[in-house]
Structure formats: C-alpha cells, structure tokens
PDB file of C-alpha atoms in Angstrom:
ATOM      1  CA  UNK B   1     124.832 -25.993  -6.348  1.00  0.00           C
ATOM      2  CA  UNK B   2     123.890 -23.907  -9.074  1.00  0.00           C
ATOM      3  CA  UNK B   3     120.709 -25.800  -9.543  1.00  0.00           C
ATOM      4  CA  UNK B   4     119.527 -23.289  -6.583  1.00  0.00           C
ATOM      5  CA  UNK B   5     119.620 -20.772  -9.099  1.00  0.00           C
ATOM      6  CA  UNK B   6     115.981 -20.491  -9.953  1.00  0.00           C
ATOM      7  CA  UNK B   7     115.066 -21.097 -14.240  1.00  0.00           C
ATOM      8  CA  UNK B   8     114.379 -17.664 -14.703  1.00  0.00           C
ATOM      9  CA  UNK B   9     117.961 -16.351 -13.918  1.00  0.00           C
ATOM     10  CA  UNK B  10     119.645 -19.613 -14.758  1.00  0.00           C
ATOM     11  CA  UNK B  11     118.601 -19.090 -18.726  1.00  0.00           C
ATOM     12  CA  UNK B  12     120.097 -15.121 -18.323  1.00  0.00           C
ATOM     13  CA  UNK B  13     122.504 -15.751 -16.463  1.00  0.00           C
ATOM     14  CA  UNK B  14     123.548 -18.657 -18.575  1.00  0.00           C
ATOM     15  CA  UNK B  15     126.668 -17.535 -20.310  1.00  0.00           C
ATOM     16  CA  UNK B  16     128.304 -16.695 -16.922  1.00  0.00           C
ATOM     17  CA  UNK B  17     127.825 -19.570 -15.476  1.00  0.00           C
ATOM     18  CA  UNK B  18     129.524 -21.434 -18.487  1.00  0.00           C
ATOM     19  CA  UNK B  19     132.690 -19.471 -18.007  1.00  0.00           C
ATOM     20  CA  UNK B  20     135.894 -21.097 -16.188  1.00  0.00           C
ATOM     21  CA  UNK B  21     136.228 -18.536 -13.315  1.00  0.00           C
ATOM     22  CA  UNK B  22     132.533 -19.416 -12.263  1.00  0.00           C
ATOM     23  CA  UNK B  23     132.994 -23.158 -12.286  1.00  0.00           C
ATOM     24  CA  UNK B  24     136.227 -22.552 -10.326  1.00  0.00           C
ATOM     25  CA  UNK B  25     134.353 -20.579  -7.796  1.00  0.00           C
ATOM     26  CA  UNK B  26     131.758 -23.324  -7.088  1.00  0.00           C
ATOM     27  CA  UNK B  27     134.770 -25.591  -6.916  1.00  0.00           C
ATOM     28  CA  UNK B  28     135.707 -23.686  -4.307  1.00  0.00           C
ATOM     29  CA  UNK B  29     132.226 -23.171  -2.353  1.00  0.00           C
ATOM     30  CA  UNK B  30     131.645 -26.619  -2.410  1.00  0.00           C
ATOM     31  CA  UNK B  31     134.531 -27.951  -1.082  1.00  0.00           C
ATOM     32  CA  UNK B  32     134.239 -25.317   1.749  1.00  0.00           C
ATOM     33  CA  UNK B  33     130.377 -26.099   2.856  1.00  0.00           C
ATOM     34  CA  UNK B  34     131.892 -29.898   3.089  1.00  0.00           C
ATOM     35  CA  UNK B  35     135.091 -28.910   5.118  1.00  0.00           C
ATOM     36  CA  UNK B  36     134.333 -25.483   6.963  1.00  0.00           C
ATOM     37  CA  UNK B  37     130.599 -24.471   8.529  1.00  0.00           C
ATOM     38  CA  UNK B  38     129.386 -22.182   5.627  1.00  0.00           C
ATOM     39  CA  UNK B  39     127.022 -19.197   5.347  1.00  0.00           C
ATOM     40  CA  UNK B  40     123.673 -19.609   4.402  1.00  0.00           C
ATOM     41  CA  UNK B  41     122.596 -22.686   3.763  1.00  0.00           C
ATOM     42  CA  UNK B  42     123.247 -24.143   0.786  1.00  0.00           C
ATOM     43  CA  UNK B  43     120.072 -23.636  -0.325  1.00  0.00           C
ATOM     44  CA  UNK B  44     119.604 -19.581   0.590  1.00  0.00           C
ATOM     45  CA  UNK B  45     122.716 -19.072  -1.457  1.00  0.00           C
ATOM     46  CA  UNK B  46     120.481 -17.654  -4.983  1.00  0.00           C
ATOM     47  CA  UNK B  47     117.732 -17.224  -2.533  1.00  0.00           C
ATOM     48  CA  UNK B  48     117.903 -13.702  -3.259  1.00  0.00           C
ATOM     49  CA  UNK B  49     117.206 -14.620  -6.664  1.00  0.00           C
ATOM     50  CA  UNK B  50     114.378 -16.992  -5.733  1.00  0.00           C
ATOM     51  CA  UNK B  51     112.556 -14.225  -4.061  1.00  0.00           C
ATOM     52  CA  UNK B  52     113.144 -11.497  -6.925  1.00  0.00           C
ATOM     53  CA  UNK B  53     112.508 -12.962 -10.204  1.00  0.00           C
ATOM     54  CA  UNK B  54     113.991 -11.268 -13.494  1.00  0.00           C
ATOM     55  CA  UNK B  55     111.088  -9.901 -14.606  1.00  0.00           C
ATOM     56  CA  UNK B  56     109.305  -8.712 -11.243  1.00  0.00           C
ATOM     57  CA  UNK B  57     112.304  -6.943  -9.474  1.00  0.00           C
ATOM     58  CA  UNK B  58     111.757  -3.515  -8.708  1.00  0.00           C
ATOM     59  CA  UNK B  59     114.316  -2.159  -6.298  1.00  0.00           C
ATOM     60  CA  UNK B  60     118.277  -3.472  -5.848  1.00  0.00           C
ATOM     61  CA  UNK B  61     119.916  -3.191  -2.643  1.00  0.00           C
ATOM     62  CA  UNK B  62     123.264  -3.602  -2.871  1.00  0.00           C
ATOM     63  CA  UNK B  63     125.223  -5.740   0.299  1.00  0.00           C
ATOM     64  CA  UNK B  64     129.029  -6.713   1.575  1.00  0.00           C
ATOM     65  CA  UNK B  65     129.313 -10.011   2.794  1.00  0.00           C
ATOM     66  CA  UNK B  66     126.892 -12.668   4.295  1.00  0.00           C
ATOM     67  CA  UNK B  67     126.959 -12.394   8.241  1.00  0.00           C
ATOM     68  CA  UNK B  68     128.754 -14.829   9.335  1.00  0.00           C
ATOM     69  CA  UNK B  69     127.725 -15.961  12.841  1.00  0.00           C
ATOM     70  CA  UNK B  70     125.356 -18.898  13.197  1.00  0.00           C
ATOM     71  CA  UNK B  71     121.590 -18.640  12.553  1.00  0.00           C
ATOM     72  CA  UNK B  72     121.929 -15.231  10.313  1.00  0.00           C
ATOM     73  CA  UNK B  73     122.360 -14.909   7.240  1.00  0.00           C
ATOM     74  CA  UNK B  74     120.097 -16.639   4.281  1.00  0.00           C
ATOM     75  CA  UNK B  75     120.706 -14.933   1.506  1.00  0.00           C
ATOM     76  CA  UNK B  76     119.615 -11.438   1.478  1.00  0.00           C
ATOM     77  CA  UNK B  77     121.635  -8.759   2.345  1.00  0.00           C
ATOM     78  CA  UNK B  78     120.766  -7.083   5.745  1.00  0.00           C
ATOM     79  CA  UNK B  79     118.713  -9.431   6.514  1.00  0.00           C
ATOM     80  CA  UNK B  80     118.628 -12.064   9.094  1.00  0.00           C
ATOM     81  CA  UNK B  81     116.587 -15.158  10.032  1.00  0.00           C
ATOM     82  CA  UNK B  82     113.304 -14.805  11.815  1.00  0.00           C
ATOM     83  CA  UNK B  83     114.679 -15.910  15.548  1.00  0.00           C
ATOM     84  CA  UNK B  84     117.868 -13.668  14.868  1.00  0.00           C
ATOM     85  CA  UNK B  85     118.959 -10.067  17.047  1.00  0.00           C
ATOM     86  CA  UNK B  86     118.712  -7.986  14.825  1.00  0.00           C
ATOM     87  CA  UNK B  87     122.154  -6.094  13.721  1.00  0.00           C
ATOM     88  CA  UNK B  88     123.230  -2.809  14.164  1.00  0.00           C
ATOM     89  CA  UNK B  89     123.114  -1.930  10.226  1.00  0.00           C
ATOM     90  CA  UNK B  90     119.908  -3.061  10.017  1.00  0.00           C
ATOM     91  CA  UNK B  91     119.061  -1.425  13.426  1.00  0.00           C
ATOM     92  CA  UNK B  92     119.921   1.649  11.780  1.00  0.00           C
ATOM     93  CA  UNK B  93     117.706   1.009   8.448  1.00  0.00           C
ATOM     94  CA  UNK B  94     114.784   1.105  10.274  1.00  0.00           C
ATOM     95  CA  UNK B  95     115.186   3.966  12.199  1.00  0.00           C
ATOM     96  CA  UNK B  96     115.418   6.406   9.180  1.00  0.00           C
ATOM     97  CA  UNK B  97     112.489   4.355   7.889  1.00  0.00           C
ATOM     98  CA  UNK B  98     110.657   5.005  10.711  1.00  0.00           C
ATOM     99  CA  UNK B  99     112.120   9.070  10.279  1.00  0.00           C
ATOM    100  CA  UNK B 100     111.447   9.228   6.282  1.00  0.00           C
ATOM    101  CA  UNK B 101     107.969   7.408   7.014  1.00  0.00           C
ATOM    102  CA  UNK B 102     106.865   7.330  10.086  1.00  0.00           C
ATOM    103  CA  UNK B 103     106.528   3.039   9.877  1.00  0.00           C
ATOM    104  CA  UNK B 104     106.974   1.494  13.262  1.00  0.00           C
ATOM    105  CA  UNK B 105     110.097  -0.499  13.474  1.00  0.00           C
ATOM    106  CA  UNK B 106     110.292  -4.282  13.498  1.00  0.00           C
ATOM    107  CA  UNK B 107     110.167  -6.792  15.854  1.00  0.00           C
ATOM    108  CA  UNK B 108     112.538  -8.711  13.378  1.00  0.00           C
ATOM    109  CA  UNK B 109     115.095  -8.435  10.823  1.00  0.00           C
ATOM    110  CA  UNK B 110     113.584 -10.929   8.329  1.00  0.00           C
ATOM    111  CA  UNK B 111     113.616  -8.773   4.981  1.00  0.00           C
ATOM    112  CA  UNK B 112     112.083 -11.939   3.382  1.00  0.00           C
ATOM    113  CA  UNK B 113     108.961  -9.411   2.986  1.00  0.00           C
ATOM    114  CA  UNK B 114     110.707  -6.930   0.768  1.00  0.00           C
ATOM    115  CA  UNK B 115     112.139  -9.914  -1.288  1.00  0.00           C
ATOM    116  CA  UNK B 116     108.234 -11.081  -2.254  1.00  0.00           C
ATOM    117  CA  UNK B 117     107.647  -7.312  -3.703  1.00  0.00           C
ATOM    118  CA  UNK B 118     110.866  -6.791  -5.911  1.00  0.00           C
ATOM    119  CA  UNK B 119     112.878  -5.659  -3.878  1.00  0.00           C
ATOM    120  CA  UNK B 120     116.697  -7.542  -4.562  1.00  0.00           C
ATOM    121  CA  UNK B 121     118.804  -7.700  -1.396  1.00  0.00           C
ATOM    122  CA  UNK B 122     122.181  -9.260  -3.069  1.00  0.00           C
ATOM    123  CA  UNK B 123     125.412  -9.511  -1.277  1.00  0.00           C
ATOM    124  CA  UNK B 124     128.571  -8.815  -3.405  1.00  0.00           C
ATOM    125  CA  UNK B 125     130.473 -12.158  -2.293  1.00  0.00           C
ATOM    126  CA  UNK B 126     127.254 -14.462  -1.463  1.00  0.00           C
ATOM    127  CA  UNK B 127     128.816 -17.121   0.386  1.00  0.00           C
ATOM    128  CA  UNK B 128     131.385 -16.907   3.827  1.00  0.00           C
ATOM    129  CA  UNK B 129     132.927 -19.393   6.131  1.00  0.00           C
ATOM    130  CA  UNK B 130     131.697 -19.013   9.750  1.00  0.00           C
ATOM    131  CA  UNK B 131     133.190 -16.204  11.961  1.00  0.00           C
ATOM    132  CA  UNK B 132     135.361 -15.066   8.879  1.00  0.00           C
ATOM    133  CA  UNK B 133     134.320 -11.879   7.570  1.00  0.00           C
ATOM    134  CA  UNK B 134     135.566 -11.406   3.710  1.00  0.00           C
ATOM    135  CA  UNK B 135     136.785 -15.428   4.042  1.00  0.00           C
ATOM    136  CA  UNK B 136     134.570 -15.698   0.144  1.00  0.00           C
ATOM    137  CA  UNK B 137     135.549 -12.900  -1.445  1.00  0.00           C
ATOM    138  CA  UNK B 138     138.461 -12.456  -4.516  1.00  0.00           C
ATOM    139  CA  UNK B 139     137.173 -15.778  -5.125  1.00  0.00           C
ATOM    140  CA  UNK B 140     134.545 -15.596  -8.003  1.00  0.00           C
ATOM    141  CA  UNK B 141     131.143 -13.844  -6.530  1.00  0.00           C
ATOM    142  CA  UNK B 142     131.915 -10.508  -6.830  1.00  0.00           C
ATOM    143  CA  UNK B 143     132.481 -11.042 -10.877  1.00  0.00           C
ATOM    144  CA  UNK B 144     129.272 -13.094 -10.632  1.00  0.00           C
ATOM    145  CA  UNK B 145     127.624 -10.075  -9.176  1.00  0.00           C
ATOM    146  CA  UNK B 146     129.050  -7.519 -11.443  1.00  0.00           C
ATOM    147  CA  UNK B 147     127.334  -9.811 -14.541  1.00  0.00           C
ATOM    148  CA  UNK B 148     124.044  -9.516 -12.776  1.00  0.00           C
ATOM    149  CA  UNK B 149     124.063  -5.540 -11.634  1.00  0.00           C
ATOM    150  CA  UNK B 150     125.111  -5.460 -15.635  1.00  0.00           C
ATOM    151  CA  UNK B 151     122.224  -7.461 -16.958  1.00  0.00           C
ATOM    152  CA  UNK B 152     119.318  -6.052 -14.681  1.00  0.00           C
ATOM    153  CA  UNK B 153     120.988  -2.429 -15.916  1.00  0.00           C
ATOM    154  CA  UNK B 154     121.021  -3.378 -19.794  1.00  0.00           C
ATOM    155  CA  UNK B 155     118.026  -5.763 -19.861  1.00  0.00           C
ATOM    156  CA  UNK B 156     115.439  -3.470 -17.641  1.00  0.00           C
ATOM    157  CA  UNK B 157     114.328  -0.477 -17.331  1.00  0.00           C
ATOM    158  CA  UNK B 158     113.096   2.613 -14.505  1.00  0.00           C
ATOM    159  CA  UNK B 159     114.533   0.384 -11.824  1.00  0.00           C
ATOM    160  CA  UNK B 160     115.644   2.046  -8.324  1.00  0.00           C
ATOM    161  CA  UNK B 161     119.283   1.319  -7.390  1.00  0.00           C
ATOM    162  CA  UNK B 162     120.611   1.594  -3.062  1.00  0.00           C
ATOM    163  CA  UNK B 163     124.682   1.982  -3.297  1.00  0.00           C
ATOM    164  CA  UNK B 164     124.913   2.626   0.515  1.00  0.00           C
ATOM    165  CA  UNK B 165     129.007   2.692   1.149  1.00  0.00           C
ATOM    166  CA  UNK B 166     131.928   2.903  -0.290  1.00  0.00           C
ATOM    167  CA  UNK B 167     131.447  -0.736  -1.663  1.00  0.00           C
ATOM    168  CA  UNK B 168     128.372  -0.992  -3.062  1.00  0.00           C
ATOM    169  CA  UNK B 169     129.037   2.432  -5.002  1.00  0.00           C
ATOM    170  CA  UNK B 170     132.131   0.864  -6.427  1.00  0.00           C
ATOM    171  CA  UNK B 171     129.698  -2.106  -7.628  1.00  0.00           C
ATOM    172  CA  UNK B 172     127.138   1.351  -9.058  1.00  0.00           C
ATOM    173  CA  UNK B 173     130.014   1.457 -12.301  1.00  0.00           C
ATOM    174  CA  UNK B 174     128.238  -1.621 -13.898  1.00  0.00           C
ATOM    175  CA  UNK B 175     124.632   0.774 -13.713  1.00  0.00           C
ATOM    176  CA  UNK B 176     123.263   3.225 -16.485  1.00  0.00           C
ATOM    177  CA  UNK B 177     121.510   6.431 -14.770  1.00  0.00           C
ATOM    178  CA  UNK B 178     120.156   7.250 -17.386  1.00  0.00           C
ATOM    179  CA  UNK B 179     118.115   4.113 -17.658  1.00  0.00           C
ATOM    180  CA  UNK B 180     117.485   3.658 -13.706  1.00  0.00           C
ATOM    181  CA  UNK B 181     117.094   5.575 -10.280  1.00  0.00           C
ATOM    182  CA  UNK B 182     120.559   5.284  -8.760  1.00  0.00           C
ATOM    183  CA  UNK B 183     120.840   6.701  -5.084  1.00  0.00           C
ATOM    184  CA  UNK B 184     124.140   6.599  -2.997  1.00  0.00           C
ATOM    185  CA  UNK B 185     124.559   7.723   0.542  1.00  0.00           C
ATOM    186  CA  UNK B 186     126.915   6.204   3.704  1.00  0.00           C
ATOM    187  CA  UNK B 187     126.392   2.897   4.965  1.00  0.00           C
ATOM    188  CA  UNK B 188     123.836   2.145   7.524  1.00  0.00           C
ATOM    189  CA  UNK B 189     126.585   0.540  10.113  1.00  0.00           C
ATOM    190  CA  UNK B 190     126.784   2.833  13.276  1.00  0.00           C
ATOM    191  CA  UNK B 191     130.103   3.770  12.296  1.00  0.00           C
ATOM    192  CA  UNK B 192     129.564   6.018   8.861  1.00  0.00           C
ATOM    193  CA  UNK B 193     125.911   6.665  10.531  1.00  0.00           C
ATOM    194  CA  UNK B 194     126.939   7.922  13.965  1.00  0.00           C
ATOM    195  CA  UNK B 195     129.228  10.737  11.396  1.00  0.00           C
ATOM    196  CA  UNK B 196     126.265  11.921   9.644  1.00  0.00           C
ATOM    197  CA  UNK B 197     126.938   9.692   7.008  1.00  0.00           C
ATOM    198  CA  UNK B 198     123.409   7.828   6.847  1.00  0.00           C
ATOM    199  CA  UNK B 199     120.328   9.650   8.389  1.00  0.00           C
ATOM    200  CA  UNK B 200     118.264  12.033   6.568  1.00  0.00           C
ATOM    201  CA  UNK B 201     118.899  10.436   2.874  1.00  0.00           C
ATOM    202  CA  UNK B 202     115.337   9.726   2.481  1.00  0.00           C
ATOM    203  CA  UNK B 203     115.625   6.738   0.302  1.00  0.00           C
ATOM    204  CA  UNK B 204     112.768   5.395   1.324  1.00  0.00           C
ATOM    205  CA  UNK B 205     110.079   7.526   0.136  1.00  0.00           C
ATOM    206  CA  UNK B 206     112.382   8.228  -2.726  1.00  0.00           C
ATOM    207  CA  UNK B 207     112.368   5.031  -4.000  1.00  0.00           C
ATOM    208  CA  UNK B 208     108.455   4.948  -3.973  1.00  0.00           C
ATOM    209  CA  UNK B 209     107.831   8.190  -5.661  1.00  0.00           C
ATOM    210  CA  UNK B 210     109.928   6.864  -8.240  1.00  0.00           C
ATOM    211  CA  UNK B 211     107.947   3.665  -8.501  1.00  0.00           C
ATOM    212  CA  UNK B 212     104.563   5.700  -8.179  1.00  0.00           C
ATOM    213  CA  UNK B 213     105.774   7.909 -10.745  1.00  0.00           C
ATOM    214  CA  UNK B 214     106.157   5.244 -13.218  1.00  0.00           C
ATOM    215  CA  UNK B 215     103.370   3.155 -12.271  1.00  0.00           C
ATOM    216  CA  UNK B 216     104.440   0.589 -10.510  1.00  0.00           C
ATOM    217  CA  UNK B 217     102.985  -0.269  -6.778  1.00  0.00           C
ATOM    218  CA  UNK B 218     105.504   1.267  -3.673  1.00  0.00           C
ATOM    219  CA  UNK B 219     107.220  -0.761  -1.963  1.00  0.00           C
ATOM    220  CA  UNK B 220     105.687  -1.259   1.746  1.00  0.00           C
ATOM    221  CA  UNK B 221     108.862  -1.283   3.849  1.00  0.00           C
TER     222      UNK B 221
END
C-alpha cells in the first residue's frame, strides 16, 4: 500500500516508513480493507502527497478524518469526488472565500485544483471504515502525519499552515512559526461557524499576500 506514496516523499520519509509502528499500521489498514468497506480507495490514500510534491508544496491544510460515506473521500481533506454533494464544512469554506476574495461559489466540492497549485490537504488520519468516523484513529496515522508536518516545518521555509479547529491546532505544535506563517481559527463546520468562530478569518487573502510577498504565485482559490 505504501507503494502509492510518490518517490520524492518516500525518500524523505524513508526512516519513518521503516519504523515498527508504521509496519503495524499498514498491516491493520490492509486487513481492514480486506474485511470491511473503507475509504478512500487504496490508490487515493496518499493522494495528497501525489498531487503536492515535497518541493512544490506552498500551503498545508490539516484536516481530521476522511469522509466516511460512499463516493466522497479521495485523499484530500475537505474535498470530495466531483459528483458528491458539497459537505457543510466545505460550503462554509466556499462562503468565506467568496466573502474574502469575491470569488463565485463553485458547483463542485472537488479541490484537486488547489492541490495542483501546491496546497497540501492532509488529513490527520488517512483512512476510515465506512460509516464509522474515527474508526482508524489511534492506529498510527497520527504519528505518521506528525512526522510529515515536522519534516515540512524543518526542511522548508515560508510555507503557510492553515489550522482550523482544536485538533488541527494541536498538530500545529510541530510547526516552527518563526519559519512559516501559521494561521489558526475555528473549524468551518456549521457548529463552529454558526457560533462566530469561522467567518471573517480572511485566511485565503492572507495566504496569498504572504506568498506574493515572498515571490511565490498566489493560490487561485
């Protein structure tokens, strides 16, 4: 299954891939996929790495669990497959982009075009059992994604990390805020957004201002 991890990331994460916890994690995941319906499809588990190479990544968005409904998850946090209904959290993200940048709200919830511009959309846990949120949590994915975040923080400069909600902000402890822009805020879920913790954060314009000031191409959100 780790064969789906692109060569550049595989080289960078080689030591992590050889650790006992990761081998145990892969065994657990492979067994789950054999016995249960799990998401995303195996070839999409490392899609965030495939679409956002180590050297070209400019922005990192940290999510939580993959969507656990059929036809939704495809390896990018907050994103769904083209024909899937746009989830509530993503609708709120789109609304904030509209308010912040004046862009029209898209008709699809597929965010692949973000990833292709260097936005890494990384879930904390990369797999899930159908209909059971958090079912693959605590099995080792969190250790692995911590290592990914730490690697980006230590070996890259001037990245933007978008940490929405408590769990993402806890992951942010691995980030050196003196080397990168770290933007924190409420989660875009309706529960948090309706309480005033999401709208008005202007994270999308702030991200582009930071990138532009450092000679990087802004993201077409």
